[in-house]
Amino acid sequence: MAAEIQEKRVIPKEVANAQQEIWKFILGFTPTAVVKCAIELRIPDILENHETPMTLADLASEIGCNQSSLYRIMRFLIHYKIFQEKLVSETSVVGYALTPLSRLLTRHGENSMADLVLLESTPVMLAPWQKLSAWVLDNKQLPFDAAHGTDLWGFTAGNPEHSKIFDAGMACDARVGVAAVIEVCPEVFEGLKTMVDVGGGDGTALRLIVEACPWIHGINFDLPHVVAAAPATRGVEHVGGSMFDYVPKADATYFMKVLHDWTDEDCIEILKKCREAIPQDTGKVIIVDNVIGQKEDHEYVGLMIDMVMIAHTTNGKERTLKEWSYLFHEAGFTRYTIKRLQTYHSVMEVYP
Ligand SMILES: C[S@@+](CC[C@H](N)C(=O)[O-])C[C@H]1O[C@@H](n2cnc3c(N)ncnc32)[C@H](O)[C@@H]1O
């Protein structure tokens, strides 16, 4: 039966368009929730392991679920280009296949971002988002503390399961960041005999750097509960402690997505500790972090991460180059260079 569709416009086009846009905010969490669902069901892994596109019936049987609910999940994710429909070779049967996006959502792929999706969508990380407006109003209790009664680092120290999820999430972003640094500016690591990764998490970043630059002896420095759970790695020594007390001595200190967790005053204190830890004539601090307010390319990621800093950290923030430069100057450093990577990160080398 053919239906006749008549579009009767009773509200101005501009308002109708605005309403469509607002729906993105009303239900903006749905892509996150449904992608998380697909990862938990291991759909990217199942499709990766299947040589040809997979029919709904085969995929449902592999997962052990009902076809009609799976169909709706897949229809939604195809719309978001997470999966695609393709003909099963030389037949007219349509199956599901990976796209460049879902290739990043397998559980153990080299460039997988799945653990980061799983981390950010845990109830623990979502709860502080309910507390933003209260914090903006009085700037008293930080959103994470308001939700959990302690800051993120205190929470991970007391919750080993969440600490593991947090470290895994950080490690997947570290893999992408380190690969980009080694690809674009390997000279950053030339001539270094020792390097300490301050706030290095489970040591993933340092492991990859030492694998690519085997002349470096790596020191992975993080809070005691984090290094206690970190896997032993050749060429990397794990040291537990707090960067507010001291930074282990090395030719260079390396920070990846650490300083953005802290206030200007905290960063200046940490950077001063770094100046004491490195040789005054040949030492340097290497910072891999976001610099906002530059080219447009990754600005939306930077601005979203800036909101994450409010929700999850102790007054951390994303910084412009001018704000970074202020920290370096206040901590007593005299010059720095900056290189932008294809990812949202930049690499800054800062000298005494
Ligand atoms: C956002 S994560 C970044 C981890 C890692 N650099 C990466 O890029 O994946 C921040 C790290 O700082 C560590 N950290 C927090 N407070 C610290 C302190 N006082 N001293 C040393 N590390 C600390 C956390 O345990 C966590 O591993």
Short mmCIF file of C-alpha atoms and ligand atoms in Angstrom, two decimals:
data_model
loop_
_atom_site.label_atom_id
_atom_site.label_comp_id
_atom_site.label_asym_id
_atom_site.label_seq_id
_atom_site.Cartn_x
_atom_site.Cartn_y
_atom_site.Cartn_z
CA MET A 1 0.00 0.00 0.00
CA ALA A 2 1.56 3.28 -1.08
CA ALA A 3 1.43 6.08 1.47
CA GLU A 4 1.10 9.72 0.53
CA ILE A 5 3.36 11.84 2.71
CA GLN A 6 2.45 15.49 3.02
CA GLU A 7 4.81 17.79 4.80
CA LYS A 8 2.85 20.61 6.44
CA ARG A 9 5.11 23.22 7.93
CA VAL A 10 3.48 25.02 10.83
CA ILE A 11 6.62 26.34 12.52
CA PRO A 12 9.39 28.36 10.86
CA LYS A 13 12.16 26.31 9.27
CA GLU A 14 14.73 27.89 11.57
CA VAL A 15 12.85 26.72 14.67
CA ALA A 16 12.32 23.24 13.22
CA ASN A 17 16.04 22.97 12.51
CA ALA A 18 16.87 24.17 16.01
CA GLN A 19 14.56 21.53 17.48
CA GLN A 20 16.38 18.84 15.50
CA GLU A 21 19.69 20.12 16.86
CA ILE A 22 18.41 20.14 20.46
CA TRP A 23 17.46 16.45 20.11
CA LYS A 24 21.21 15.80 19.83
CA PHE A 25 21.58 17.19 23.35
CA ILE A 26 18.46 15.56 24.73
CA LEU A 27 19.66 12.10 23.73
CA GLY A 28 23.36 12.79 23.19
CA PHE A 29 24.29 9.91 25.46
CA THR A 30 22.68 7.27 23.22
CA PRO A 31 25.64 6.75 20.82
CA THR A 32 27.92 6.25 23.85
CA ALA A 33 25.52 3.78 25.45
CA VAL A 34 24.94 1.78 22.27
CA VAL A 35 28.63 1.67 21.32
CA LYS A 36 29.36 0.43 24.85
CA CYS A 37 26.69 -2.24 24.35
CA ALA A 38 28.33 -3.35 21.07
CA ILE A 39 31.76 -3.58 22.75
CA GLU A 40 30.35 -5.56 25.69
CA LEU A 41 28.69 -7.96 23.22
CA ARG A 42 32.07 -8.13 21.42
CA ILE A 43 30.42 -7.42 18.06
CA PRO A 44 33.58 -5.74 16.60
CA ASP A 45 35.67 -8.78 17.59
CA ILE A 46 33.15 -11.26 16.20
CA LEU A 47 32.95 -9.42 12.86
CA GLU A 48 36.73 -9.11 12.73
CA ASN A 49 37.17 -12.85 13.22
CA HIS A 50 34.61 -13.66 10.51
CA GLU A 51 36.12 -13.61 7.05
CA THR A 52 33.00 -12.42 5.22
CA PRO A 53 30.15 -10.08 6.20
CA MET A 54 27.95 -11.76 8.79
CA THR A 55 24.20 -12.17 8.51
CA LEU A 56 21.92 -11.10 11.34
CA ALA A 57 21.08 -14.75 12.06
CA ASP A 58 24.75 -15.78 12.27
CA LEU A 59 25.73 -12.78 14.39
CA ALA A 60 22.80 -13.33 16.77
CA SER A 61 23.66 -17.00 17.08
CA GLU A 62 27.35 -16.22 17.77
CA ILE A 63 26.40 -13.69 20.47
CA GLY A 64 23.60 -15.91 21.79
CA CYS A 65 20.90 -13.22 21.56
CA ASN A 66 17.57 -12.49 20.01
CA GLN A 67 17.65 -11.29 16.36
CA SER A 68 15.09 -8.51 16.64
CA SER A 69 16.88 -6.61 19.44
CA LEU A 70 20.24 -7.10 17.74
CA TYR A 71 18.77 -5.82 14.46
CA ARG A 72 17.78 -2.53 16.16
CA ILE A 73 21.22 -2.09 17.73
CA MET A 74 22.91 -2.72 14.37
CA ARG A 75 20.52 -0.38 12.50
CA PHE A 76 21.40 2.41 14.93
CA LEU A 77 25.15 1.79 14.69
CA ILE A 78 25.09 1.57 10.89
CA HIS A 79 23.52 5.04 10.91
CA TYR A 80 26.55 6.22 12.94
CA LYS A 81 28.98 4.45 10.54
CA ILE A 82 30.17 2.11 13.30
CA PHE A 83 29.20 -0.86 11.15
CA GLN A 84 28.17 -1.22 7.51
CA GLU A 85 26.06 -3.57 5.43
CA LYS A 86 27.79 -5.50 2.67
CA LEU A 87 26.92 -8.36 0.35
CA VAL A 88 28.19 -11.72 1.56
CA SER A 89 30.64 -12.55 -1.25
CA GLU A 90 29.07 -13.55 -4.57
CA THR A 91 25.57 -13.82 -3.10
CA SER A 92 22.69 -11.41 -2.77
CA VAL A 93 22.63 -11.96 0.99
CA VAL A 94 23.37 -8.84 3.05
CA GLY A 95 25.64 -9.08 6.08
CA TYR A 96 27.28 -6.81 8.63
CA ALA A 97 30.93 -5.73 8.37
CA LEU A 98 33.40 -3.53 10.21
CA THR A 99 34.13 0.08 9.23
CA PRO A 100 37.25 2.16 10.06
CA LEU A 101 35.42 3.20 13.25
CA SER A 102 34.63 -0.29 14.57
CA ARG A 103 38.17 -1.43 13.74
CA LEU A 104 39.08 0.81 16.69
CA LEU A 105 36.57 -0.94 18.95
CA THR A 106 37.92 -4.50 19.05
CA ARG A 107 39.04 -5.42 22.55
CA HIS A 108 42.75 -6.04 21.94
CA GLY A 109 43.56 -4.35 18.62
CA GLU A 110 46.77 -2.32 18.40
CA ASN A 111 44.89 0.98 18.10
CA SER A 112 41.80 -0.03 20.01
CA MET A 113 39.91 2.71 21.87
CA ALA A 114 37.42 0.25 23.37
CA ASP A 115 38.81 0.46 26.92
CA LEU A 116 38.46 4.23 26.85
CA VAL A 117 34.78 3.93 25.83
CA LEU A 118 34.24 1.42 28.64
CA LEU A 119 36.00 3.66 31.20
CA GLU A 120 34.18 6.89 30.37
CA SER A 121 30.82 5.10 30.36
CA THR A 122 31.19 3.49 33.80
CA PRO A 123 28.70 4.69 36.44
CA VAL A 124 31.73 5.95 38.41
CA MET A 125 32.85 8.33 35.64
CA LEU A 126 29.30 9.32 34.66
CA ALA A 127 28.10 10.25 38.18
CA PRO A 128 30.21 13.48 38.49
CA TRP A 129 28.54 14.91 35.37
CA GLN A 130 25.40 15.40 37.48
CA LYS A 131 27.33 17.83 39.68
CA LEU A 132 28.64 20.36 37.12
CA SER A 133 26.20 23.20 37.75
CA ALA A 134 26.66 23.03 41.55
CA TRP A 135 30.42 23.36 41.04
CA VAL A 136 30.07 26.25 38.58
CA LEU A 137 27.86 28.09 41.09
CA ASP A 138 30.12 27.99 44.12
CA ASN A 139 33.40 26.43 42.95
CA LYS A 140 33.50 24.59 46.27
CA GLN A 141 33.10 20.85 45.94
CA LEU A 142 34.63 19.30 42.83
CA PRO A 143 32.16 17.19 40.80
CA PHE A 144 34.10 13.93 41.32
CA ASP A 145 34.39 14.52 45.06
CA ALA A 146 30.71 15.49 45.28
CA ALA A 147 29.75 12.21 43.61
CA HIS A 148 32.20 9.89 45.38
CA GLY A 149 33.40 11.62 48.55
CA THR A 150 37.04 11.59 47.40
CA ASP A 151 39.06 12.65 44.37
CA LEU A 152 39.74 10.36 41.41
CA TRP A 153 43.14 9.22 42.69
CA GLY A 154 41.79 8.47 46.18
CA PHE A 155 38.92 6.58 44.56
CA THR A 156 41.19 4.45 42.36
CA ALA A 157 43.46 3.73 45.35
CA GLY A 158 40.47 2.31 47.27
CA ASN A 159 38.84 0.52 44.31
CA PRO A 160 41.30 -1.80 42.55
CA GLU A 161 38.68 -2.88 40.00
CA HIS A 162 38.05 0.73 38.89
CA SER A 163 41.80 1.42 39.00
CA LYS A 164 42.29 -1.42 36.50
CA ILE A 165 39.57 -0.04 34.21
CA PHE A 166 41.09 3.45 34.50
CA ASP A 167 44.63 2.28 33.68
CA ALA A 168 43.38 0.24 30.71
CA GLY A 169 41.46 3.26 29.38
CA MET A 170 44.50 5.52 29.71
CA ALA A 171 46.74 2.89 28.13
CA CYS A 172 44.71 2.76 24.93
CA ASP A 173 45.00 6.51 24.41
CA ALA A 174 48.70 6.29 25.35
CA ARG A 175 49.27 3.70 22.58
CA VAL A 176 47.87 6.08 19.97
CA GLY A 177 49.73 9.10 21.41
CA VAL A 178 53.11 7.37 21.66
CA ALA A 179 52.82 5.91 18.14
CA ALA A 180 52.21 9.46 16.87
CA VAL A 181 55.20 10.90 18.76
CA ILE A 182 57.54 8.17 17.51
CA GLU A 183 56.26 8.56 13.96
CA VAL A 184 56.37 12.36 13.76
CA CYS A 185 59.25 13.40 16.03
CA PRO A 186 61.48 10.45 17.06
CA GLU A 187 64.34 12.92 17.61
CA VAL A 188 62.67 13.87 20.91
CA PHE A 189 64.19 10.70 22.41
CA GLU A 190 67.64 10.92 20.82
CA GLY A 191 70.60 10.96 23.22
CA LEU A 192 68.56 10.13 26.31
CA LYS A 193 70.04 7.40 28.52
CA THR A 194 67.33 7.61 31.15
CA MET A 195 63.80 8.98 31.06
CA VAL A 196 61.15 9.06 33.77
CA ASP A 197 57.48 8.94 32.77
CA VAL A 198 55.79 10.92 35.54
CA GLY A 199 52.23 9.67 36.09
CA GLY A 200 52.99 6.91 33.61
CA GLY A 201 50.06 4.70 34.66
CA ASP A 202 50.58 1.01 33.95
CA GLY A 203 53.77 1.76 31.97
CA THR A 204 52.26 1.23 28.49
CA ALA A 205 53.64 4.50 27.07
CA LEU A 206 57.14 3.89 28.40
CA ARG A 207 57.14 0.26 27.21
CA LEU A 208 56.38 1.41 23.66
CA ILE A 209 58.98 4.19 23.81
CA VAL A 210 61.69 1.84 25.13
CA GLU A 211 60.78 -0.76 22.48
CA ALA A 212 61.28 1.90 19.78
CA CYS A 213 64.31 3.51 21.48
CA PRO A 214 66.08 0.63 23.25
CA TRP A 215 68.97 2.91 24.33
CA ILE A 216 66.65 4.44 26.96
CA HIS A 217 66.32 3.05 30.48
CA GLY A 218 62.75 3.91 31.45
CA ILE A 219 61.48 4.76 34.93
CA ASN A 220 57.71 4.55 35.24
CA PHE A 221 56.78 6.78 38.18
CA ASP A 222 53.21 6.76 39.50
CA LEU A 223 51.27 6.42 42.74
CA PRO A 224 52.21 3.26 44.72
CA HIS A 225 48.89 1.44 44.09
CA VAL A 226 49.22 2.06 40.33
CA VAL A 227 52.78 0.76 39.91
CA ALA A 228 52.01 -2.18 42.23
CA ALA A 229 49.47 -3.39 39.64
CA ALA A 230 51.62 -2.55 36.58
CA PRO A 231 53.01 -5.47 34.54
CA ALA A 232 56.79 -6.07 34.67
CA THR A 233 58.33 -4.77 31.45
CA ARG A 234 61.85 -5.17 30.05
CA GLY A 235 63.79 -1.90 30.11
CA VAL A 236 61.27 -0.26 32.43
CA GLU A 237 61.66 0.13 36.17
CA HIS A 238 58.48 0.88 38.14
CA VAL A 239 58.85 3.39 40.98
CA GLY A 240 55.98 4.27 43.33
CA GLY A 241 55.68 7.74 44.85
CA SER A 242 54.09 11.15 44.50
CA MET A 243 55.34 13.82 42.09
CA PHE A 244 54.43 16.37 44.76
CA ASP A 245 57.20 14.89 46.95
CA TYR A 246 59.92 14.28 44.36
CA VAL A 247 60.59 13.19 40.78
CA PRO A 248 63.23 10.48 40.18
CA LYS A 249 66.43 11.75 38.56
CA ALA A 250 66.80 11.17 34.79
CA ASP A 251 68.06 12.84 31.60
CA ALA A 252 64.48 13.81 30.81
CA THR A 253 61.08 13.71 32.41
CA TYR A 254 58.06 12.80 30.29
CA PHE A 255 54.46 13.77 30.99
CA MET A 256 51.59 12.45 28.95
CA LYS A 257 48.12 13.77 29.78
CA VAL A 258 49.15 14.39 33.37
CA LEU A 259 49.63 18.13 33.83
CA HIS A 260 46.16 18.85 32.45
CA ASP A 261 44.78 17.11 35.58
CA TRP A 262 46.13 19.87 37.83
CA THR A 263 45.85 23.58 38.64
CA ASP A 264 48.50 26.08 37.54
CA GLU A 265 49.92 26.18 41.09
CA ASP A 266 50.17 22.37 41.22
CA CYS A 267 51.78 22.19 37.76
CA ILE A 268 54.38 24.83 38.69
CA GLU A 269 55.24 22.84 41.83
CA ILE A 270 55.56 19.59 39.83
CA LEU A 271 57.63 21.26 37.09
CA LYS A 272 59.99 22.73 39.71
CA LYS A 273 60.52 19.18 41.03
CA CYS A 274 61.35 18.16 37.45
CA ARG A 275 63.93 20.91 37.13
CA GLU A 276 65.67 19.47 40.21
CA ALA A 277 65.52 15.96 38.68
CA ILE A 278 67.16 16.66 35.31
CA PRO A 279 70.69 17.86 34.39
CA GLN A 280 70.63 21.67 34.22
CA ASP A 281 72.72 21.81 31.02
CA THR A 282 71.38 18.92 28.92
CA GLY A 283 68.11 17.93 30.58
CA LYS A 284 64.59 18.58 29.35
CA VAL A 285 60.94 18.00 30.15
CA ILE A 286 58.86 16.39 27.40
CA ILE A 287 55.13 17.08 27.58
CA VAL A 288 52.60 15.28 25.40
CA ASP A 289 49.29 16.96 25.98
CA ASN A 290 46.59 19.00 24.34
CA VAL A 291 47.09 22.62 23.34
CA ILE A 292 43.75 24.29 22.68
CA GLY A 293 43.08 27.41 20.65
CA GLN A 294 45.37 26.40 17.80
CA LYS A 295 44.09 25.06 14.47
CA GLU A 296 40.48 23.90 14.30
CA ASP A 297 41.32 20.20 13.54
CA HIS A 298 40.98 18.72 16.99
CA GLU A 299 39.49 21.66 18.84
CA TYR A 300 36.21 19.87 19.61
CA VAL A 301 38.13 16.98 21.23
CA GLY A 302 40.15 19.48 23.27
CA LEU A 303 37.06 21.35 24.40
CA MET A 304 35.29 18.11 25.38
CA ILE A 305 38.37 16.99 27.32
CA ASP A 306 38.35 20.37 29.06
CA MET A 307 34.85 19.50 30.35
CA VAL A 308 36.16 16.06 31.42
CA MET A 309 38.82 17.89 33.43
CA ILE A 310 36.06 19.68 35.36
CA ALA A 311 34.09 16.49 35.93
CA HIS A 312 36.93 14.19 36.89
CA THR A 313 40.02 16.04 38.09
CA THR A 314 41.16 18.34 40.86
CA ASN A 315 40.63 21.64 39.02
CA GLY A 316 42.58 20.48 35.97
CA LYS A 317 42.08 22.18 32.58
CA GLU A 318 43.10 22.15 28.95
CA ARG A 319 45.52 24.99 28.18
CA THR A 320 46.30 27.36 25.35
CA LEU A 321 49.93 27.81 24.33
CA LYS A 322 50.01 31.06 26.29
CA GLU A 323 48.85 29.23 29.43
CA TRP A 324 51.44 26.46 28.96
CA SER A 325 54.12 29.08 28.40
CA TYR A 326 53.14 30.78 31.69
CA LEU A 327 53.68 27.49 33.59
CA PHE A 328 57.12 26.95 32.06
CA HIS A 329 58.22 30.48 32.86
CA GLU A 330 56.92 30.35 36.46
CA ALA A 331 58.68 27.02 37.07
CA GLY A 332 61.99 28.58 35.98
CA PHE A 333 62.38 27.10 32.49
CA THR A 334 63.86 29.36 29.84
CA ARG A 335 62.65 28.04 26.46
CA TYR A 336 60.47 25.44 24.76
CA THR A 337 59.57 24.03 21.36
CA ILE A 338 56.21 22.65 20.26
CA LYS A 339 55.24 20.15 17.56
CA ARG A 340 51.68 19.26 16.64
CA LEU A 341 50.75 15.63 16.00
CA GLN A 342 48.00 14.23 13.79
CA THR A 343 46.15 13.16 16.91
CA TYR A 344 44.81 15.83 19.28
CA HIS A 345 48.15 15.83 21.15
CA SER A 346 51.09 18.23 20.83
CA VAL A 347 54.66 17.57 21.95
CA MET A 348 56.39 20.30 23.95
CA GLU A 349 60.09 20.10 24.85
CA VAL A 350 60.92 22.40 27.73
CA TYR A 351 64.49 23.35 28.71
CA PRO A 352 66.03 24.77 31.95
C1 LIG B 1 45.34 10.89 33.14
S1 LIG B 1 46.39 9.64 33.77
C2 LIG B 1 47.64 9.55 32.51
C3 LIG B 1 48.38 8.26 32.51
C4 LIG B 1 49.45 8.09 31.43
N1 LIG B 1 50.44 9.15 31.49
C5 LIG B 1 48.84 8.00 30.07
O1 LIG B 1 49.05 8.89 29.25
O2 LIG B 1 48.15 7.03 29.79
C6 LIG B 1 47.20 10.48 35.10
C7 LIG B 1 48.15 9.62 35.91
O3 LIG B 1 48.71 10.43 36.95
C8 LIG B 1 48.87 9.59 38.08
N2 LIG B 1 49.00 10.41 39.31
C9 LIG B 1 48.02 11.06 39.99
N3 LIG B 1 48.55 11.68 41.07
C10 LIG B 1 49.89 11.43 41.07
C11 LIG B 1 50.96 11.80 41.93
N4 LIG B 1 50.75 12.58 42.99
N5 LIG B 1 52.21 11.36 41.62
C12 LIG B 1 52.41 10.57 40.52
N6 LIG B 1 51.44 10.19 39.68
C13 LIG B 1 50.18 10.62 39.94
C14 LIG B 1 47.61 8.74 38.07
O4 LIG B 1 47.71 7.59 38.87
C15 LIG B 1 47.48 8.43 36.56
O5 LIG B 1 48.16 7.25 36.22
#
